[in-house]
Structure formats: C-alpha cells, structure tokens
Amino acid sequence: MKNRTLAIIKPDAVRAGHSGKILDRIIQENFTILGLKQTWMSLEKAQGFYEVHMGKPFFEELTIFMSSGPCILLALEKESAIDAWREVIGATDPQKADAGTIREEFANNMGENAVHGSDSVENGAKEIEFFFSNSE
Ligand code: CDP
Ligand code: MG
C-alpha cells in the first residue's frame, strides 16, 4: 500500500551542496513529491520535531545542529514509502550504512548524517503535518 514519509535534507548536506544529488536520487527512486520547501528551523522547532529524543545525551547537539542552517523538507509518497526511504538512506550511523545509501555517500558522522526519514506510517503522517499545511 502507498504511504507517506517525511524526508529532510539536513543542514550539513545542504551546506555541502549535496541537495541536487539527493533530490535526483529521490526522483530516480520513483517517490512522488507531494510537498517540498526549504526552511531554517528555530531551535524551538527542532526541539519540537525531535521531542521523542528529549533527555537523550545527543538531544542538545542534535537540535542545535538541525537549527544551524537551512534544510529541505519533503513529503514523499510511494508504495511502502516509509520502508523504501529508510532503505535508500541507510543506517543512522554512516559507518554502518550499506554501500549505495545516501548516508554512506554523504553523511559525516552519527549526528550530521545528511538526511531524515520517518520510522512508521503513523509518524510519517504526524511529521508531514508538523511541517506542511494541506495547501503546501
Ligand atoms: O534518524 P534516524 O531515525 O535514523 O535515527 P534516530 O535514532 O531517530 O535519531 C535521530 C537523529 O539523532 C539521528 O538521525 C542523528 O542525527 C541523531 N543521533 C545522534 O546524534 N546520536 C545518536 N546516538 C543517535 C542519533
Ligand atoms: Mg528516527
């Protein structure tokens, strides 16, 4: 069944000029782009987005990083988009990411790992709603 994932090209990848290649990969992989925009998150917005990780040792560094510059937000749809996108991006730790994945190719380290993907159908819908209005 078709479902939806939020994808984020994180500030490290935007800064490094990898956005074009990552967008091209999204199109090649046949995701339908329902929404796309660039935003510079406030620290508060980043803290809200990563609320589930609040209290973890990497939370502060993560939210400062996510608000350190512009990122590109995408609402993507495809057959099993959640699983398909997580397969394309690879493991959270780029050292463990499979060859050919976006994180293996573009991520710097566990924190600055180039892209985000939702982890469940329910969270995909929630995360898209967190950043996009219906008209977007
Ligand atoms: O992004 P993903 O779902 O693969 O990983 P997560 O466990 O939901 O963690 C969210 C984000 O926090 C990761 O993408 C990393 O940017 C960051 N993180 C980190 O800096 N250090 C960790 N030990 C775990 C996650
Ligand atoms: Mg996650």
Short mmCIF file of N, CA and C and ligand atoms in Angstrom, two decimals:
data_model
loop_
_atom_site.label_atom_id
_atom_site.label_comp_id
_atom_site.label_asym_id
_atom_site.label_seq_id
_atom_site.Cartn_x
_atom_site.Cartn_y
_atom_site.Cartn_z
N MET A 1 0.83 -1.20 0.00
CA MET A 1 0.00 0.00 0.00
C MET A 1 0.87 1.25 0.00
N LYS A 2 0.35 2.28 -0.65
CA LYS A 2 1.09 3.54 -0.65
C LYS A 2 1.06 4.17 0.74
N ASN A 3 2.16 4.71 1.19
CA ASN A 3 2.15 5.53 2.40
C ASN A 3 3.12 6.70 2.22
N ARG A 4 3.25 7.49 3.28
CA ARG A 4 4.00 8.75 3.16
C ARG A 4 5.07 8.86 4.22
N THR A 5 6.20 9.41 3.81
CA THR A 5 7.28 9.70 4.76
C THR A 5 7.67 11.16 4.66
N LEU A 6 8.09 11.70 5.79
CA LEU A 6 8.78 12.99 5.73
C LEU A 6 10.24 12.68 5.42
N ALA A 7 10.82 13.45 4.53
CA ALA A 7 12.27 13.37 4.30
C ALA A 7 12.83 14.75 4.58
N ILE A 8 14.00 14.80 5.18
CA ILE A 8 14.69 16.08 5.36
C ILE A 8 16.11 15.95 4.82
N ILE A 9 16.49 16.90 3.97
CA ILE A 9 17.91 17.04 3.62
C ILE A 9 18.46 17.98 4.69
N LYS A 10 19.26 17.42 5.59
CA LYS A 10 19.67 18.14 6.79
C LYS A 10 20.69 19.24 6.48
N PRO A 11 20.89 20.17 7.42
CA PRO A 11 21.77 21.32 7.17
C PRO A 11 23.18 20.97 6.69
N ASP A 12 23.75 19.87 7.16
CA ASP A 12 25.11 19.50 6.71
C ASP A 12 25.14 19.24 5.21
N ALA A 13 24.13 18.52 4.72
CA ALA A 13 24.08 18.15 3.30
C ALA A 13 23.76 19.36 2.43
N VAL A 14 22.88 20.26 2.93
CA VAL A 14 22.57 21.48 2.17
C VAL A 14 23.83 22.33 2.07
N ARG A 15 24.50 22.52 3.21
CA ARG A 15 25.74 23.32 3.25
C ARG A 15 26.81 22.77 2.32
N ALA A 16 26.89 21.46 2.25
CA ALA A 16 27.94 20.83 1.43
C ALA A 16 27.57 20.78 -0.05
N GLY A 17 26.37 21.24 -0.39
CA GLY A 17 25.97 21.27 -1.80
C GLY A 17 25.49 19.93 -2.34
N HIS A 18 24.99 19.05 -1.45
CA HIS A 18 24.54 17.74 -1.90
C HIS A 18 23.04 17.68 -2.23
N SER A 19 22.32 18.80 -2.07
CA SER A 19 20.86 18.77 -2.25
C SER A 19 20.45 18.26 -3.62
N GLY A 20 21.11 18.73 -4.65
CA GLY A 20 20.74 18.35 -6.02
C GLY A 20 20.83 16.84 -6.23
N LYS A 21 21.95 16.28 -5.78
CA LYS A 21 22.15 14.82 -5.95
C LYS A 21 21.13 14.03 -5.15
N ILE A 22 20.81 14.52 -3.95
CA ILE A 22 19.85 13.79 -3.12
C ILE A 22 18.44 13.90 -3.73
N LEU A 23 18.08 15.07 -4.24
CA LEU A 23 16.78 15.23 -4.89
C LEU A 23 16.69 14.35 -6.14
N ASP A 24 17.78 14.27 -6.86
CA ASP A 24 17.82 13.43 -8.05
C ASP A 24 17.58 11.97 -7.67
N ARG A 25 18.18 11.55 -6.57
CA ARG A 25 18.01 10.16 -6.09
C ARG A 25 16.55 9.90 -5.74
N ILE A 26 15.91 10.90 -5.11
CA ILE A 26 14.50 10.77 -4.73
C ILE A 26 13.63 10.55 -5.97
N ILE A 27 13.94 11.30 -7.02
CA ILE A 27 13.17 11.18 -8.27
C ILE A 27 13.46 9.85 -8.95
N GLN A 28 14.74 9.48 -8.99
CA GLN A 28 15.14 8.19 -9.58
C GLN A 28 14.45 7.01 -8.91
N GLU A 29 14.28 7.13 -7.59
CA GLU A 29 13.68 6.03 -6.82
C GLU A 29 12.15 6.04 -6.91
N ASN A 30 11.61 6.92 -7.75
CA ASN A 30 10.17 6.96 -8.02
C ASN A 30 9.28 7.35 -6.86
N PHE A 31 9.81 8.20 -5.97
CA PHE A 31 8.94 8.77 -4.95
C PHE A 31 8.14 9.89 -5.60
N THR A 32 6.88 10.02 -5.23
CA THR A 32 6.10 11.17 -5.65
C THR A 32 6.33 12.29 -4.63
N ILE A 33 6.75 13.46 -5.11
CA ILE A 33 6.99 14.59 -4.21
C ILE A 33 5.67 15.35 -4.03
N LEU A 34 5.08 15.21 -2.85
CA LEU A 34 3.80 15.88 -2.57
C LEU A 34 4.04 17.31 -2.08
N GLY A 35 5.15 17.52 -1.40
CA GLY A 35 5.49 18.83 -0.88
C GLY A 35 6.99 18.98 -0.80
N LEU A 36 7.47 20.20 -1.00
CA LEU A 36 8.92 20.44 -0.96
C LEU A 36 9.15 21.90 -0.59
N LYS A 37 9.95 22.14 0.43
CA LYS A 37 10.29 23.53 0.74
C LYS A 37 11.58 23.59 1.55
N GLN A 38 12.23 24.75 1.45
CA GLN A 38 13.42 24.98 2.27
C GLN A 38 13.00 25.78 3.50
N THR A 39 13.58 25.43 4.64
CA THR A 39 13.28 26.18 5.86
C THR A 39 14.51 26.23 6.74
N TRP A 40 14.60 27.26 7.56
CA TRP A 40 15.66 27.34 8.57
C TRP A 40 14.93 27.23 9.90
N MET A 41 14.99 26.07 10.51
CA MET A 41 14.25 25.81 11.76
C MET A 41 14.80 26.62 12.90
N SER A 42 13.91 27.11 13.74
CA SER A 42 14.35 27.69 15.01
C SER A 42 14.76 26.54 15.92
N LEU A 43 15.48 26.86 16.98
CA LEU A 43 15.85 25.82 17.96
C LEU A 43 14.59 25.19 18.55
N GLU A 44 13.57 26.02 18.80
CA GLU A 44 12.31 25.53 19.39
C GLU A 44 11.62 24.54 18.43
N LYS A 45 11.64 24.86 17.15
CA LYS A 45 11.01 23.97 16.16
C LYS A 45 11.75 22.62 16.13
N ALA A 46 13.08 22.68 16.15
CA ALA A 46 13.89 21.46 16.14
C ALA A 46 13.63 20.64 17.41
N GLN A 47 13.50 21.32 18.53
CA GLN A 47 13.22 20.62 19.80
C GLN A 47 11.85 19.95 19.74
N GLY A 48 10.89 20.62 19.11
CA GLY A 48 9.54 20.05 18.97
C GLY A 48 9.55 18.84 18.05
N PHE A 49 10.29 18.96 16.96
CA PHE A 49 10.34 17.85 15.99
C PHE A 49 10.97 16.60 16.62
N TYR A 50 12.03 16.80 17.39
CA TYR A 50 12.74 15.66 17.99
C TYR A 50 12.34 15.41 19.44
N GLU A 51 11.12 15.78 19.76
CA GLU A 51 10.61 15.63 21.14
C GLU A 51 10.84 14.22 21.71
N VAL A 52 10.66 13.19 20.86
CA VAL A 52 10.83 11.81 21.37
C VAL A 52 12.24 11.53 21.88
N HIS A 53 13.19 12.33 21.43
CA HIS A 53 14.58 12.13 21.86
C HIS A 53 14.98 13.04 23.02
N MET A 54 14.03 13.81 23.52
CA MET A 54 14.33 14.73 24.63
C MET A 54 14.87 13.93 25.81
N GLY A 55 15.94 14.43 26.43
CA GLY A 55 16.53 13.74 27.59
C GLY A 55 17.67 12.82 27.20
N LYS A 56 17.78 12.50 25.91
CA LYS A 56 18.89 11.63 25.48
C LYS A 56 20.17 12.48 25.38
N PRO A 57 21.33 11.83 25.53
CA PRO A 57 22.59 12.59 25.56
C PRO A 57 22.86 13.41 24.30
N PHE A 58 22.32 12.98 23.15
CA PHE A 58 22.61 13.70 21.91
C PHE A 58 21.57 14.78 21.58
N PHE A 59 20.56 14.96 22.43
CA PHE A 59 19.44 15.85 22.11
C PHE A 59 19.88 17.30 21.86
N GLU A 60 20.71 17.83 22.76
CA GLU A 60 21.09 19.24 22.64
C GLU A 60 21.90 19.48 21.36
N GLU A 61 22.89 18.63 21.16
CA GLU A 61 23.73 18.76 19.97
C GLU A 61 22.89 18.62 18.69
N LEU A 62 21.97 17.65 18.71
CA LEU A 62 21.12 17.39 17.55
C LEU A 62 20.25 18.60 17.20
N THR A 63 19.62 19.19 18.21
CA THR A 63 18.70 20.29 17.93
C THR A 63 19.45 21.57 17.55
N ILE A 64 20.65 21.74 18.11
CA ILE A 64 21.47 22.90 17.70
C ILE A 64 21.90 22.71 16.24
N PHE A 65 22.30 21.50 15.91
CA PHE A 65 22.69 21.19 14.52
C PHE A 65 21.52 21.40 13.56
N MET A 66 20.35 20.88 13.90
CA MET A 66 19.20 20.97 12.99
C MET A 66 18.73 22.41 12.78
N SER A 67 19.09 23.30 13.73
CA SER A 67 18.71 24.71 13.58
C SER A 67 19.91 25.56 13.15
N SER A 68 20.97 24.92 12.67
CA SER A 68 22.20 25.65 12.34
C SER A 68 22.22 26.22 10.92
N GLY A 69 21.19 25.93 10.13
CA GLY A 69 21.17 26.42 8.76
C GLY A 69 19.96 25.87 8.04
N PRO A 70 19.79 26.26 6.79
CA PRO A 70 18.62 25.80 6.05
C PRO A 70 18.65 24.29 5.81
N CYS A 71 17.46 23.71 5.79
CA CYS A 71 17.32 22.31 5.38
C CYS A 71 16.18 22.25 4.37
N ILE A 72 16.06 21.13 3.68
CA ILE A 72 14.99 20.96 2.70
C ILE A 72 14.04 19.87 3.20
N LEU A 73 12.77 20.23 3.26
CA LEU A 73 11.73 19.33 3.75
C LEU A 73 10.96 18.77 2.57
N LEU A 74 10.69 17.47 2.62
CA LEU A 74 9.91 16.84 1.55
C LEU A 74 8.86 15.91 2.14
N ALA A 75 7.67 15.96 1.57
CA ALA A 75 6.64 14.97 1.86
C ALA A 75 6.63 14.03 0.66
N LEU A 76 6.98 12.76 0.92
CA LEU A 76 7.13 11.79 -0.18
C LEU A 76 6.10 10.69 -0.08
N GLU A 77 5.61 10.25 -1.24
CA GLU A 77 4.65 9.16 -1.28
C GLU A 77 5.13 8.09 -2.27
N LYS A 78 4.87 6.85 -1.90
CA LYS A 78 5.25 5.72 -2.75
C LYS A 78 4.66 4.47 -2.11
N GLU A 79 4.64 3.38 -2.85
CA GLU A 79 4.35 2.07 -2.28
C GLU A 79 5.34 1.83 -1.12
N SER A 80 4.84 1.58 0.08
CA SER A 80 5.71 1.35 1.26
C SER A 80 6.81 2.40 1.39
N ALA A 81 6.44 3.67 1.28
CA ALA A 81 7.42 4.76 1.28
C ALA A 81 8.29 4.79 2.53
N ILE A 82 7.70 4.48 3.68
CA ILE A 82 8.48 4.51 4.93
C ILE A 82 9.68 3.57 4.82
N ASP A 83 9.41 2.31 4.50
CA ASP A 83 10.49 1.31 4.41
C ASP A 83 11.41 1.61 3.23
N ALA A 84 10.82 2.01 2.11
CA ALA A 84 11.61 2.26 0.91
C ALA A 84 12.61 3.39 1.15
N TRP A 85 12.14 4.47 1.80
CA TRP A 85 13.04 5.61 2.02
C TRP A 85 14.12 5.27 3.03
N ARG A 86 13.75 4.52 4.07
CA ARG A 86 14.77 4.16 5.07
C ARG A 86 15.83 3.25 4.44
N GLU A 87 15.42 2.46 3.48
CA GLU A 87 16.39 1.62 2.77
C GLU A 87 17.34 2.48 1.93
N VAL A 88 16.79 3.51 1.28
CA VAL A 88 17.62 4.38 0.44
C VAL A 88 18.58 5.22 1.30
N ILE A 89 18.16 5.62 2.50
CA ILE A 89 19.04 6.49 3.31
C ILE A 89 20.10 5.70 4.08
N GLY A 90 19.80 4.47 4.49
CA GLY A 90 20.78 3.67 5.22
C GLY A 90 20.75 3.90 6.71
N ALA A 91 21.64 3.20 7.42
CA ALA A 91 21.66 3.23 8.89
C ALA A 91 21.98 4.62 9.43
N THR A 92 21.49 4.89 10.64
CA THR A 92 21.71 6.18 11.31
C THR A 92 23.21 6.51 11.37
N ASP A 93 24.01 5.51 11.71
CA ASP A 93 25.47 5.68 11.76
C ASP A 93 26.04 5.40 10.38
N PRO A 94 26.58 6.43 9.72
CA PRO A 94 27.05 6.24 8.34
C PRO A 94 28.13 5.16 8.21
N GLN A 95 28.84 4.89 9.31
CA GLN A 95 29.86 3.82 9.28
C GLN A 95 29.20 2.46 9.07
N LYS A 96 27.91 2.38 9.48
CA LYS A 96 27.19 1.10 9.36
C LYS A 96 26.24 1.09 8.16
N ALA A 97 26.18 2.20 7.45
CA ALA A 97 25.24 2.29 6.33
C ALA A 97 25.74 1.48 5.13
N ASP A 98 24.81 0.77 4.48
CA ASP A 98 25.17 -0.06 3.34
C ASP A 98 25.71 0.79 2.18
N ALA A 99 26.54 0.17 1.36
CA ALA A 99 27.07 0.82 0.16
C ALA A 99 25.92 1.27 -0.73
N GLY A 100 26.03 2.45 -1.27
CA GLY A 100 25.00 2.95 -2.18
C GLY A 100 23.88 3.71 -1.49
N THR A 101 23.88 3.73 -0.16
CA THR A 101 22.85 4.51 0.54
C THR A 101 23.29 5.98 0.63
N ILE A 102 22.30 6.85 0.84
CA ILE A 102 22.60 8.29 0.91
C ILE A 102 23.53 8.61 2.08
N ARG A 103 23.27 7.98 3.21
CA ARG A 103 24.13 8.27 4.38
C ARG A 103 25.55 7.74 4.17
N GLU A 104 25.66 6.60 3.52
CA GLU A 104 27.01 6.07 3.26
C GLU A 104 27.77 7.06 2.37
N GLU A 105 27.04 7.65 1.41
CA GLU A 105 27.71 8.54 0.46
C GLU A 105 27.96 9.95 1.01
N PHE A 106 26.97 10.48 1.77
CA PHE A 106 27.04 11.90 2.09
C PHE A 106 27.17 12.26 3.57
N ALA A 107 26.94 11.30 4.48
CA ALA A 107 26.91 11.66 5.91
C ALA A 107 28.32 11.80 6.48
N ASN A 108 28.46 12.74 7.42
CA ASN A 108 29.76 12.97 8.06
C ASN A 108 29.96 12.06 9.27
N ASN A 109 28.92 11.93 10.08
CA ASN A 109 29.00 11.14 11.31
C ASN A 109 27.58 10.86 11.80
N MET A 110 27.48 10.21 12.95
CA MET A 110 26.19 9.80 13.51
C MET A 110 25.23 10.99 13.67
N GLY A 111 25.75 12.14 14.05
CA GLY A 111 24.89 13.31 14.27
C GLY A 111 24.56 14.01 12.96
N GLU A 112 25.59 14.33 12.21
CA GLU A 112 25.42 15.06 10.95
C GLU A 112 25.34 14.03 9.83
N ASN A 113 24.14 13.45 9.71
CA ASN A 113 24.01 12.29 8.82
C ASN A 113 23.12 12.53 7.60
N ALA A 114 23.15 13.76 7.11
CA ALA A 114 22.65 14.14 5.77
C ALA A 114 21.14 14.15 5.56
N VAL A 115 20.45 13.15 6.08
CA VAL A 115 19.01 13.04 5.79
C VAL A 115 18.22 12.47 6.97
N HIS A 116 16.93 12.76 6.93
CA HIS A 116 15.98 12.18 7.89
C HIS A 116 14.95 11.35 7.14
N GLY A 117 14.45 10.32 7.82
CA GLY A 117 13.30 9.57 7.32
C GLY A 117 12.41 9.19 8.49
N SER A 118 11.11 9.20 8.26
CA SER A 118 10.16 8.82 9.32
C SER A 118 10.32 7.32 9.60
N ASP A 119 9.93 6.90 10.83
CA ASP A 119 10.16 5.49 11.20
C ASP A 119 8.90 4.63 11.23
N SER A 120 7.73 5.23 10.98
CA SER A 120 6.49 4.43 10.92
C SER A 120 5.46 5.22 10.11
N VAL A 121 4.43 4.51 9.65
CA VAL A 121 3.38 5.18 8.86
C VAL A 121 2.73 6.30 9.70
N GLU A 122 2.49 5.98 10.97
CA GLU A 122 1.86 6.96 11.85
C GLU A 122 2.75 8.20 12.04
N ASN A 123 4.02 7.97 12.28
CA ASN A 123 4.94 9.10 12.46
C ASN A 123 5.16 9.86 11.15
N GLY A 124 5.12 9.16 10.03
CA GLY A 124 5.24 9.83 8.74
C GLY A 124 4.14 10.87 8.57
N ALA A 125 2.92 10.47 8.87
CA ALA A 125 1.78 11.39 8.75
C ALA A 125 1.92 12.55 9.74
N LYS A 126 2.32 12.23 10.96
CA LYS A 126 2.49 13.26 12.00
C LYS A 126 3.57 14.27 11.64
N GLU A 127 4.69 13.75 11.15
CA GLU A 127 5.83 14.62 10.84
C GLU A 127 5.53 15.51 9.64
N ILE A 128 4.82 14.98 8.65
CA ILE A 128 4.45 15.80 7.49
C ILE A 128 3.54 16.94 7.97
N GLU A 129 2.61 16.60 8.84
CA GLU A 129 1.69 17.60 9.37
C GLU A 129 2.41 18.65 10.22
N PHE A 130 3.51 18.23 10.85
CA PHE A 130 4.29 19.15 11.69
C PHE A 130 4.90 20.28 10.86
N PHE A 131 5.23 19.99 9.61
CA PHE A 131 5.91 20.98 8.78
C PHE A 131 5.08 21.54 7.63
N PHE A 132 4.08 20.78 7.14
CA PHE A 132 3.35 21.22 5.95
C PHE A 132 1.88 21.46 6.25
N SER A 133 1.34 22.51 5.67
CA SER A 133 -0.10 22.70 5.69
C SER A 133 -0.69 21.94 4.51
N ASN A 134 -2.00 21.74 4.48
CA ASN A 134 -2.63 21.00 3.40
C ASN A 134 -2.37 21.64 2.04
N SER A 135 -2.40 22.95 1.98
CA SER A 135 -2.25 23.64 0.69
C SER A 135 -0.81 23.55 0.18
N GLU A 136 0.11 23.20 1.06
CA GLU A 136 1.50 23.05 0.61
C GLU A 136 1.76 21.64 0.07
O1 CDP B 1 17.37 9.48 12.00
P1 CDP B 1 17.16 8.06 12.49
O2 CDP B 1 15.72 7.69 12.61
O3 CDP B 1 17.96 7.08 11.68
O4 CDP B 1 17.81 7.99 13.96
P2 CDP B 1 17.16 8.31 15.39
O5 CDP B 1 17.62 7.25 16.32
O6 CDP B 1 15.70 8.57 15.29
O7 CDP B 1 17.91 9.65 15.82
C1 CDP B 1 17.54 10.89 15.27
C2 CDP B 1 18.79 11.64 14.90
O8 CDP B 1 19.54 11.93 16.07
C3 CDP B 1 19.79 10.87 14.01
O9 CDP B 1 19.47 10.91 12.64
C4 CDP B 1 21.08 11.60 14.31
O10 CDP B 1 21.14 12.84 13.59
C5 CDP B 1 20.92 11.93 15.80
N1 CDP B 1 21.59 10.94 16.67
C6 CDP B 1 22.82 11.26 17.25
O11 CDP B 1 23.34 12.34 17.02
N2 CDP B 1 23.43 10.35 18.09
C7 CDP B 1 22.86 9.16 18.36
N3 CDP B 1 23.47 8.31 19.18
C8 CDP B 1 21.61 8.84 17.78
C9 CDP B 1 21.01 9.75 16.94
MG MG B 2 14.25 8.36 13.85
#
